[in-house]
Coordinates of C-alpha atoms in Angstrom, one line a residue:
X1 CA -206.6 56.6 -141.1
X2 CA -205.4 53.7 -143.5
X3 CA -206.6 53.3 -146.7
X4 CA -207.9 50.2 -145.8
X5 CA -209.9 51.9 -143.2
X6 CA -211.0 54.7 -145.2
X7 CA -212.4 52.8 -148.0
X8 CA -214.8 50.9 -145.2
X9 CA -216.1 53.8 -143.7
X10 CA -216.8 55.2 -146.9
X11 CA -218.6 52.3 -148.1
X12 CA -220.6 52.1 -145.1
X13 CA -221.6 55.9 -145.9
X14 CA -223.0 54.4 -149.0
X15 CA -224.8 51.6 -147.4
X16 CA -226.4 54.2 -144.9
X17 CA -227.6 56.6 -147.8
X18 CA -228.9 53.3 -149.3
X19 CA -230.4 52.2 -146.4
X20 CA -232.2 55.9 -146.0
X21 CA -233.1 55.9 -149.5
X22 CA -234.9 52.3 -148.7
X23 CA -236.4 53.7 -145.5
X24 CA -238.4 56.0 -147.5
X25 CA -239.6 53.5 -150.2
X26 CA -236.9 54.4 -152.6
X27 CA -235.2 50.9 -152.6
X28 CA -234.0 50.0 -155.7
X29 CA -236.2 52.7 -157.6
X30 CA -234.7 54.5 -160.6
X31 CA -234.0 58.3 -158.9
X32 CA -232.2 56.2 -156.4
X33 CA -229.1 56.4 -158.5
X34 CA -229.3 60.1 -158.8
X35 CA -230.0 61.0 -154.4
X36 CA -227.1 58.5 -153.4
X37 CA -224.7 59.5 -156.9
X38 CA -225.6 63.9 -156.1
X39 CA -225.6 63.8 -152.6
X40 CA -222.2 61.7 -152.8
X41 CA -220.6 64.4 -154.9
X42 CA -222.0 67.6 -152.4
X43 CA -220.4 65.2 -149.6
X44 CA -217.4 65.2 -151.5
X45 CA -217.5 69.1 -152.6
X46 CA -218.0 70.0 -149.1
X47 CA -214.9 67.6 -147.3
X48 CA -212.8 69.3 -150.2
X49 CA -214.0 72.9 -150.1
X50 CA -212.8 72.4 -146.1
X51 CA -209.4 70.9 -146.8
X52 CA -208.0 73.9 -149.4
X53 CA -210.1 76.4 -146.6
X54 CA -207.6 75.1 -143.9
X55 CA -204.5 75.2 -146.0
X56 CA -204.7 78.8 -146.5
X57 CA -202.1 79.9 -143.9
X58 CA -203.7 83.9 -143.9
X59 CA -207.2 82.8 -142.2
X60 CA -206.1 80.4 -139.7
X61 CA -208.9 78.0 -140.4
X62 CA -207.1 74.3 -139.6
X63 CA -206.7 75.7 -135.9
X64 CA -209.8 77.2 -135.4
X65 CA -212.0 75.1 -132.7
X66 CA -215.1 75.2 -135.0
X67 CA -214.4 75.3 -138.1
X68 CA -218.2 76.2 -139.1
X69 CA -218.0 78.9 -136.5
X70 CA -214.8 80.6 -137.7
X71 CA -216.3 80.1 -141.3
X72 CA -219.4 82.2 -140.6
X73 CA -217.1 85.4 -139.1
X74 CA -215.5 86.0 -142.3
X75 CA -217.1 89.2 -143.3
X76 CA -217.6 89.3 -146.9
X77 CA -214.9 91.2 -148.4
X78 CA -212.5 88.2 -146.8
X79 CA -214.8 85.5 -147.8
X80 CA -214.5 86.7 -151.6
X81 CA -210.7 86.6 -151.1
X82 CA -210.7 83.6 -149.7
X83 CA -212.6 82.2 -152.9
X84 CA -209.9 83.9 -154.7
X85 CA -207.1 82.3 -153.3
X86 CA -208.5 78.5 -153.1
X87 CA -207.2 76.2 -156.1
X88 CA -209.5 77.5 -159.1
X89 CA -210.4 73.4 -159.6
X90 CA -211.5 73.4 -155.8
X91 CA -215.8 73.5 -155.2
X92 CA -216.6 76.9 -153.9
X93 CA -219.2 76.7 -151.3
X94 CA -220.2 79.7 -148.6
X95 CA -221.0 79.2 -145.5
X96 CA -224.7 78.7 -145.5
X97 CA -223.6 76.0 -148.1
X98 CA -221.8 73.3 -146.0
X99 CA -223.1 69.7 -144.4
X100 CA -222.4 71.4 -140.5
X101 CA -224.2 74.4 -141.2
X102 CA -227.8 72.4 -142.8
X103 CA -227.1 69.7 -139.8
X104 CA -227.7 72.9 -137.4
X105 CA -230.2 73.7 -139.1
X106 CA -232.3 70.6 -139.0
X107 CA -235.1 71.9 -137.1
X108 CA -235.8 74.6 -139.2
X109 CA -239.6 74.2 -140.7
X110 CA -239.5 73.2 -144.5
X111 CA -236.0 71.7 -144.3
X112 CA -236.5 70.2 -147.7
X113 CA -236.8 73.6 -149.3
X114 CA -233.5 74.7 -147.6
X115 CA -231.5 71.5 -148.7
X116 CA -233.1 71.5 -152.5
X117 CA -232.3 75.4 -152.6
X118 CA -228.8 74.7 -150.7
X119 CA -228.1 72.2 -153.4
X120 CA -229.6 74.4 -156.3
X121 CA -227.2 77.6 -155.2
X122 CA -223.9 75.2 -155.0
X123 CA -224.8 73.7 -158.8
X124 CA -225.1 77.3 -160.3
X125 CA -222.1 78.6 -158.2
X126 CA -220.1 75.9 -160.0
X127 CA -221.5 75.8 -162.9
X128 CA -218.2 76.5 -164.6
X129 CA -216.4 74.2 -163.8
X130 CA -218.3 71.1 -162.4
X131 CA -221.0 71.3 -165.2
X132 CA -221.5 68.5 -168.2
X133 CA -222.5 70.1 -171.3
X134 CA -224.2 68.4 -174.1
X135 CA -223.2 68.6 -177.8
X136 CA -225.4 71.8 -178.6
X137 CA -223.7 73.9 -175.5
X138 CA -226.3 73.8 -173.2
X139 CA -225.0 72.3 -169.5
X140 CA -226.2 70.5 -167.0
X141 CA -227.8 71.5 -163.5
X142 CA -225.6 69.4 -161.1
X143 CA -228.4 68.1 -158.7
X144 CA -232.1 67.6 -158.7
X145 CA -234.4 69.0 -156.2
X146 CA -233.9 66.1 -154.1
X147 CA -237.0 66.1 -152.0
X148 CA -239.3 65.8 -154.7
X149 CA -238.4 62.2 -155.6
X150 CA -240.5 61.8 -152.4
X151 CA -243.9 61.6 -153.6
X152 CA -245.4 62.0 -150.0
X153 CA -245.1 65.3 -149.5
X154 CA -245.1 65.1 -145.9
X155 CA -241.7 62.8 -145.3
X156 CA -239.7 65.2 -147.3
X157 CA -238.5 67.2 -144.4
X158 CA -237.6 63.7 -142.8
X159 CA -235.4 62.1 -145.6
X160 CA -233.4 65.4 -146.5
X161 CA -233.3 65.5 -142.6
X162 CA -231.9 61.3 -142.5
X163 CA -229.3 62.0 -145.8
X164 CA -227.5 65.2 -143.5
X165 CA -226.8 63.2 -140.6
X166 CA -225.2 59.9 -142.4
X167 CA -222.8 62.8 -144.2
X168 CA -222.2 64.7 -141.2
X169 CA -220.7 61.5 -139.6
X170 CA -218.0 61.1 -141.4
X171 CA -215.1 63.1 -143.6
X172 CA -212.9 62.8 -146.5
X173 CA -211.2 65.8 -145.1
X174 CA -208.5 63.0 -144.2
X175 CA -207.3 61.4 -147.8
X176 CA -207.1 64.5 -149.7
X177 CA -203.0 64.4 -149.4
X178 CA -202.7 60.9 -150.4
X179 CA -203.3 59.2 -154.4
X180 CA -206.2 59.2 -155.6
X181 CA -206.1 55.5 -156.2
X182 CA -208.0 54.1 -154.3
X183 CA -211.2 56.0 -154.9
X184 CA -211.3 53.5 -158.1
X185 CA -212.8 51.1 -155.5
X186 CA -215.1 53.2 -153.4
X187 CA -216.6 54.9 -157.1
X188 CA -216.5 51.2 -158.1
X189 CA -218.5 50.1 -154.8
X190 CA -220.4 53.4 -155.5
X191 CA -222.1 52.8 -159.0
X192 CA -222.2 49.2 -159.0
X193 CA -225.8 48.8 -158.7
X194 CA -226.1 51.3 -161.4
X195 CA -224.1 50.9 -164.3
X196 CA -226.2 47.9 -165.5
X197 CA -224.0 45.4 -168.0
X198 CA -228.0 43.5 -168.5
X199 CA -228.3 44.9 -172.2
X200 CA -230.5 47.9 -173.2
X201 CA -230.1 50.5 -176.0
X202 CA -227.2 52.5 -174.3
X203 CA -225.8 49.8 -172.4
X204 CA -222.9 50.7 -170.2
X205 CA -219.8 47.4 -170.1
X206 CA -217.4 48.2 -167.4
X207 CA -214.2 47.5 -168.2
X208 CA -211.9 45.6 -166.1
X209 CA -209.1 47.3 -163.9
X210 CA -206.5 44.5 -165.2
X211 CA -207.3 45.4 -168.6
X212 CA -207.7 49.4 -168.1
X213 CA -204.4 49.0 -166.3
X214 CA -202.1 46.9 -169.1
X215 CA -203.3 49.7 -172.0
X216 CA -201.8 52.5 -169.5
X217 CA -198.9 50.7 -169.3
X218 CA -198.0 49.5 -173.0
X219 CA -199.2 53.1 -174.0
X220 CA -197.9 55.5 -171.5
X221 CA -193.6 54.3 -171.6
X222 CA -192.4 57.6 -171.1
X223 CA -193.0 60.9 -169.2
X224 CA -195.8 63.4 -171.4
X225 CA -196.3 66.4 -169.9
X226 CA -199.7 68.5 -171.6
X227 CA -201.5 66.2 -173.2
X228 CA -204.5 65.6 -174.0
X229 CA -206.6 62.4 -174.3
X230 CA -209.8 61.6 -175.4
X231 CA -212.4 58.6 -175.0
X232 CA -215.2 59.1 -177.9
X233 CA -217.3 56.5 -175.7
X234 CA -216.6 57.1 -172.1
X235 CA -218.7 55.2 -170.2
X236 CA -217.9 55.9 -166.3
X237 CA -214.7 56.4 -166.9
X238 CA -212.5 53.7 -166.5
X239 CA -210.0 53.5 -169.4
X240 CA -209.6 57.6 -168.9
X241 CA -208.6 57.2 -165.1
X242 CA -205.8 54.7 -165.6
X243 CA -204.6 56.6 -168.1
X244 CA -204.7 60.0 -166.6
X245 CA -202.5 58.1 -163.2
X246 CA -200.5 56.6 -165.8
X247 CA -199.5 60.1 -167.2
X248 CA -200.0 62.0 -164.1
X249 CA -203.0 64.3 -163.0
X250 CA -201.9 67.6 -163.9
X251 CA -199.8 66.3 -166.8
X252 CA -203.0 65.4 -169.2
X253 CA -206.2 67.1 -170.1
X254 CA -209.2 64.7 -170.2
X255 CA -211.5 65.0 -173.0
X256 CA -214.5 63.0 -174.3
X257 CA -217.9 62.4 -175.3
X258 CA -220.8 59.6 -174.3
X259 CA -224.5 59.5 -175.5
X260 CA -225.4 58.2 -172.2
X261 CA -226.5 61.3 -169.7
X262 CA -226.0 58.3 -166.9
X263 CA -222.6 57.8 -168.2
X264 CA -221.6 61.7 -168.6
X265 CA -223.2 62.0 -164.5
X266 CA -221.0 59.0 -163.4
X267 CA -217.9 60.2 -165.2
X268 CA -218.3 63.6 -163.8
X269 CA -218.1 62.2 -160.4
X270 CA -215.1 59.8 -160.9
X271 CA -213.4 62.8 -162.4
X272 CA -213.7 64.9 -159.1
X273 CA -213.1 61.1 -156.8
X274 CA -209.5 61.4 -159.3
X275 CA -208.2 65.0 -158.2
X276 CA -209.3 65.6 -162.6
X277 CA -212.3 67.8 -162.2
X278 CA -210.0 70.1 -164.8
X279 CA -211.5 68.5 -167.3
X280 CA -215.2 68.5 -166.5
X281 CA -215.7 71.4 -169.2
X282 CA -214.3 68.7 -171.2
X283 CA -217.2 66.4 -170.7
X284 CA -220.0 66.6 -173.5
X285 CA -223.1 64.5 -173.9
X286 CA -223.5 63.8 -177.3
X287 CA -223.4 61.2 -180.3
X288 CA -220.4 60.7 -180.9
X289 CA -220.7 59.2 -184.2
X290 CA -223.2 60.9 -185.9
X291 CA -221.8 64.8 -184.7
X292 CA -218.9 64.3 -182.6
X293 CA -218.0 67.2 -180.6
X294 CA -214.4 67.4 -181.6
X295 CA -214.4 66.1 -184.8
X296 CA -211.7 68.7 -186.2
X297 CA -209.8 68.3 -182.6
X298 CA -206.6 65.7 -182.9
X299 CA -205.4 64.1 -179.6
X300 CA -201.8 62.8 -178.5
X301 CA -203.7 59.3 -176.1
X302 CA -207.3 57.6 -177.3
X303 CA -208.6 54.9 -175.5
X304 CA -211.8 53.3 -176.0
X305 CA -214.0 50.2 -175.1
X306 CA -216.7 50.9 -178.0
X307 CA -220.3 49.5 -177.8
X308 CA -219.8 46.1 -180.3
X309 CA -223.5 45.9 -180.8
X310 CA -225.7 48.7 -181.3
X311 CA -228.6 49.6 -183.6
X312 CA -227.8 52.7 -185.4
X313 CA -230.5 52.6 -188.3
X314 CA -232.0 55.7 -187.0
X315 CA -229.0 57.6 -188.1
X316 CA -227.2 55.3 -190.6
X317 CA -227.9 57.4 -194.0
X318 CA -227.2 60.8 -192.3
X319 CA -223.6 59.6 -191.8
X320 CA -223.2 59.3 -196.0
X321 CA -222.7 62.5 -196.6
X322 CA -219.2 64.4 -197.5
X323 CA -217.9 65.6 -194.3
X324 CA -217.3 62.0 -193.1
X325 CA -215.9 60.5 -196.0
X326 CA -212.5 61.1 -194.6
X327 CA -213.5 60.0 -191.1
X328 CA -215.5 57.0 -192.4
X329 CA -213.0 55.9 -194.8
X330 CA -213.7 52.0 -195.1
X331 CA -217.9 52.6 -195.2
X332 CA -220.5 52.5 -193.2
X333 CA -221.6 49.0 -192.3
X334 CA -225.3 48.1 -193.7
X335 CA -228.4 48.1 -191.9
X336 CA -229.5 43.9 -191.9
X337 CA -233.1 43.6 -192.1
X338 CA -233.5 41.5 -189.4
X339 CA -231.7 42.3 -185.9
X340 CA -230.8 45.6 -186.1
X341 CA -229.1 45.8 -182.3
X342 CA -226.1 43.4 -183.8
X343 CA -224.8 46.2 -186.6
X344 CA -221.4 46.8 -185.3
X345 CA -221.3 50.3 -185.0
X346 CA -217.4 49.7 -183.4
X347 CA -216.5 49.5 -187.4
X348 CA -217.1 53.5 -186.8
X349 CA -215.7 54.2 -183.5
X350 CA -212.2 52.5 -184.6
X351 CA -212.1 55.0 -188.2
X352 CA -213.5 57.8 -185.4
X353 CA -210.1 56.9 -184.0
X354 CA -207.7 56.8 -186.4
X355 CA -209.4 60.0 -187.8
X356 CA -208.7 61.6 -184.1
X357 CA -205.0 60.7 -183.7
X358 CA -202.6 63.5 -183.3
X359 CA -199.5 63.5 -185.6
X360 CA -197.7 61.9 -182.7
X361 CA -201.1 60.2 -181.3
X362 CA -201.2 56.7 -179.5
X363 CA -204.8 54.6 -178.6
X364 CA -205.5 51.4 -177.6
X365 CA -209.2 50.2 -178.5
X366 CA -211.1 46.8 -177.5
X367 CA -212.2 44.9 -180.0
X368 CA -214.1 41.7 -181.0
X369 CA -210.8 39.1 -181.5
X370 CA -212.8 38.5 -184.7
X371 CA -212.2 41.6 -186.1
X372 CA -208.4 40.5 -186.1
X373 CA -208.8 38.2 -188.4
X374 CA -211.7 38.6 -190.6
X375 CA -210.8 38.2 -194.3
X376 CA -213.8 40.6 -195.7
X377 CA -215.7 43.4 -195.6
X378 CA -214.9 46.6 -193.5
X379 CA -212.8 45.1 -191.0
X380 CA -210.3 44.4 -193.6
X381 CA -210.1 47.5 -195.5
X382 CA -209.7 49.2 -192.1
X383 CA -206.4 47.0 -191.2
X384 CA -204.7 47.2 -194.4
X385 CA -205.2 50.8 -193.7
X386 CA -203.3 50.1 -190.1
X387 CA -200.3 48.5 -192.3
X388 CA -200.5 50.7 -195.1
X389 CA -200.1 53.6 -193.1
X390 CA -197.4 52.3 -190.2
X391 CA -200.1 53.2 -187.8
X392 CA -200.5 49.4 -185.9
X393 CA -197.7 48.8 -182.9
X394 CA -199.3 45.5 -181.5
X395 CA -202.0 43.3 -180.5
X396 CA -203.1 41.6 -177.4
X397 CA -205.8 39.0 -177.5
X398 CA -207.7 38.2 -174.2
X399 CA -208.8 35.3 -172.0
X400 CA -212.1 34.8 -172.8
X401 CA -214.8 36.1 -170.5
X402 CA -212.6 38.9 -169.3
X403 CA -215.7 40.6 -169.4
X404 CA -218.1 39.1 -167.1
X405 CA -220.8 41.0 -168.8
X406 CA -220.4 39.4 -172.0
X407 CA -218.9 36.2 -173.5
X408 CA -217.3 37.7 -176.6
X409 CA -214.0 37.2 -176.8
X410 CA -211.8 40.3 -177.0
X411 CA -208.7 41.9 -178.2
X412 CA -206.8 44.9 -177.8
X413 CA -205.2 46.7 -180.6
X414 CA -202.2 48.9 -180.0
X415 CA -202.0 52.1 -182.8
X416 CA -199.2 54.9 -183.2
X417 CA -198.1 57.0 -185.1
X418 CA -195.0 56.5 -184.6
X419 CA -194.7 53.1 -184.4
X420 CA -192.1 50.9 -185.2
X421 CA -193.3 48.8 -188.7
X422 CA -190.6 46.5 -188.8
X423 CA -191.6 45.3 -185.1
X424 CA -195.1 44.7 -184.5
X425 CA -195.7 42.9 -181.5
X426 CA -198.7 40.2 -181.2
X427 CA -199.9 38.9 -178.3
X428 CA -201.6 35.6 -178.0
X429 CA -202.5 36.0 -174.4
X430 CA -206.1 33.7 -174.2
X431 CA -204.5 31.1 -172.7
X432 CA -204.1 33.4 -169.2
X433 CA -206.0 33.9 -166.1
X434 CA -208.2 32.3 -163.8
X435 CA -212.1 31.5 -163.7
X436 CA -214.2 32.5 -161.2
X437 CA -218.1 33.0 -160.7
X438 CA -219.4 36.5 -160.7
X439 CA -223.0 35.8 -159.7
X440 CA -224.2 34.1 -162.4
X441 CA -221.4 34.9 -165.0
X442 CA -218.0 33.1 -165.0
X443 CA -215.1 35.5 -165.0
X444 CA -211.8 35.7 -166.1
X445 CA -209.2 37.1 -163.7
X446 CA -205.5 37.9 -164.6
X447 CA -202.9 38.0 -161.7
X448 CA -201.0 41.0 -161.4
X449 CA -197.8 38.8 -162.9
X450 CA -199.9 37.9 -166.2
X451 CA -200.8 41.8 -166.8
X452 CA -196.7 42.7 -166.2
X453 CA -196.0 39.7 -168.3
X454 CA -198.2 40.8 -171.3
X455 CA -197.0 44.6 -170.5
X456 CA -193.4 43.5 -170.7
X457 CA -193.6 41.6 -173.6
X458 CA -195.3 44.5 -175.5
X459 CA -193.1 47.5 -174.2
X460 CA -189.8 45.3 -174.6
X461 CA -190.6 43.4 -177.8
X462 CA -190.1 40.1 -177.1
X463 CA -191.0 36.9 -178.7
X464 CA -192.0 34.1 -176.6
X465 CA -193.2 30.5 -177.7
X466 CA -196.6 30.1 -178.4
X467 CA -197.7 33.1 -176.6
X468 CA -196.2 36.6 -178.3
X469 CA -194.1 36.8 -182.2
X470 CA -192.4 40.2 -183.3
X471 CA -193.3 40.5 -187.0
X472 CA -192.6 43.3 -189.9
X473 CA -195.5 45.2 -191.5
X474 CA -194.5 42.9 -194.0
X475 CA -194.8 39.6 -192.7
X476 CA -198.8 40.3 -191.9
X477 CA -199.4 41.1 -195.7
X478 CA -198.1 37.6 -196.4
X479 CA -200.6 36.7 -194.1
X480 CA -203.4 38.6 -195.6
X481 CA -203.4 41.0 -193.1
X482 CA -203.9 38.9 -190.0
X483 CA -203.0 40.0 -186.4
X484 CA -203.7 36.8 -184.9
X485 CA -200.6 36.0 -183.0
X486 CA -201.4 32.0 -183.3
X487 CA -200.9 32.3 -186.9
X488 CA -197.8 33.3 -186.6
X489 CA -196.4 30.5 -184.8
X490 CA -193.6 28.4 -185.9
X491 CA -194.7 24.2 -185.8
X492 CA -192.0 22.7 -184.4
X493 CA -191.5 18.9 -184.5
X494 CA -189.5 17.2 -181.6
X495 CA -186.7 14.7 -182.5
X496 CA -185.7 12.1 -179.8
X497 CA -182.7 9.9 -180.4
X498 CA -183.3 6.2 -179.4
X499 CA -181.7 2.9 -179.9
X500 CA -182.1 0.1 -182.4
X501 CA -183.6 -2.0 -180.0
X502 CA -185.9 1.1 -178.8
X503 CA -186.7 1.9 -182.8
X504 CA -187.6 -2.2 -183.3
X505 CA -189.8 -2.7 -180.5
X506 CA -191.8 0.1 -181.6
X507 CA -192.1 -1.2 -184.8
X508 CA -192.8 -4.4 -183.9
X509 CA -195.6 -3.0 -181.7
X510 CA -196.8 -1.0 -185.0
X511 CA -197.0 -4.1 -186.6
X512 CA -199.5 -5.6 -184.0
X513 CA -201.6 -3.0 -183.5
X514 CA -202.3 -2.8 -187.6
X515 CA -202.4 -6.5 -187.5
X516 CA -205.1 -6.0 -185.5
X517 CA -206.8 -3.5 -187.1
X518 CA -206.7 -5.5 -190.7
X519 CA -208.4 -8.7 -188.7
X520 CA -211.0 -6.3 -187.1
X521 CA -211.7 -5.0 -190.7
X522 CA -211.7 -8.0 -192.0
X523 CA -214.5 -9.6 -189.9
X524 CA -216.2 -6.4 -190.7
X525 CA -216.3 -7.3 -194.1
X526 CA -217.2 -10.7 -193.8
X527 CA -220.0 -9.6 -191.3
X528 CA -221.3 -6.9 -194.2
X529 CA -221.6 -9.4 -196.5
X530 CA -223.4 -11.3 -194.7
X531 CA -226.1 -9.0 -194.1
X532 CA -226.5 -8.0 -197.6
X533 CA -227.4 -12.1 -198.8
X534 CA -229.9 -12.1 -196.5
X535 CA -231.7 -8.9 -198.0
X536 CA -234.9 -9.6 -200.2
X537 CA -236.8 -7.5 -202.9
X538 CA -240.7 -7.5 -201.9
X539 CA -242.7 -5.6 -204.1
X540 CA -245.9 -3.9 -202.2

């Protein structure tokens, strides 16, 4: 099966699951997201278990005419050893927990209870590697009792049977020996109706894949091993997936924190789909700014697209503590009297990231472009610190509307504790890309060639007229710590050789134009004087 066929069939599976929800009154319901993503996770776990079990040659399960029957014939001791031999990051299921088993039991009385109990038992048995922790250490449950989302109890059995029937029709197994990059398309399609960018207190903004690819390709230009990668505002994990693929899934451990439970669950699913389930125990649902779970941890790679504007007035005063003095070295943004939702929380994330870098650490942070030129306040203090600490590697200013969800112009800061302070690369990519319409929004899309141009300029430190400059830390200090490439571009005057006749012709043209302008000016003066003479004083 080709990738395209696989993607098409998987999208059909997702659509059919959504259709089941709609048929039972849950279309666009708030619980539809939980049902679709959790059922999809169960499907993936089921097929991944079967794929890994069939690789164990001693059990000959791959050659069995009926995998389910062969699984059920194993005695307790054999099955215990099977679970021991299977890859440690593989979900562990028992024969009575597979989709095939449930499909065969559809005529059982109280099928909805069997369905819910099965998912609950799978969740309990796989807690160690698949559960998301909160900052307090409590672990979530992977699956809700999905049948209870159907208010009419008489329809619950039929609803669960319909879900199992859809899951039984298609298998992921044929694609597990392929590279996982194509799952980004599946994941985005799976959550496109749920990863809202319409606002709200904790709106998740989807980082465009072009931006994520550029960040990863610039950060990872060697072959690191055993490194720790962190995102303090992970969302659904687009940035983390891209950098993990660039490093190699087996060469890194992923760490993340996000205040949104929905985002944490999305990230878990994204890690599973991208062969990174070994990092699920490092996903934390918590408030990175107020109570960072990884406060004293240092990371080799940090990526972040933090929220630019968010009301954190509820806990802003709690940040002003001795323990936070070093972390928030440039200060904490003031709480405005109005429009509290416009508070620049991203300034706290930047400082947190700088604090969290290891001695060899690198970071890439999406910021509003206004940050790179602000001449006062916390923004200026942060930029000064980046230069004084020789931390800035470069900046890329992106085109307008690179995010469909916001018109804010963005730039990407690249930090590196081993940065070359004599060769800092500033790129103005604002004129690149093609504008396309997505629903009511317009978005700028970069071509692969444009992406590569940005990557090559940054990695090779190449100056290019009106596109990039290579400057020193001292140059940046002389420009009031501006990180904008445009402020360093040379103003060039093109000189053209002309003949004496051409010069004479141009001068005559100028003289004629000037005479015309003088004549028009004189006529206007006469008219004004005429109007002035006509004015009379009248007393009321």
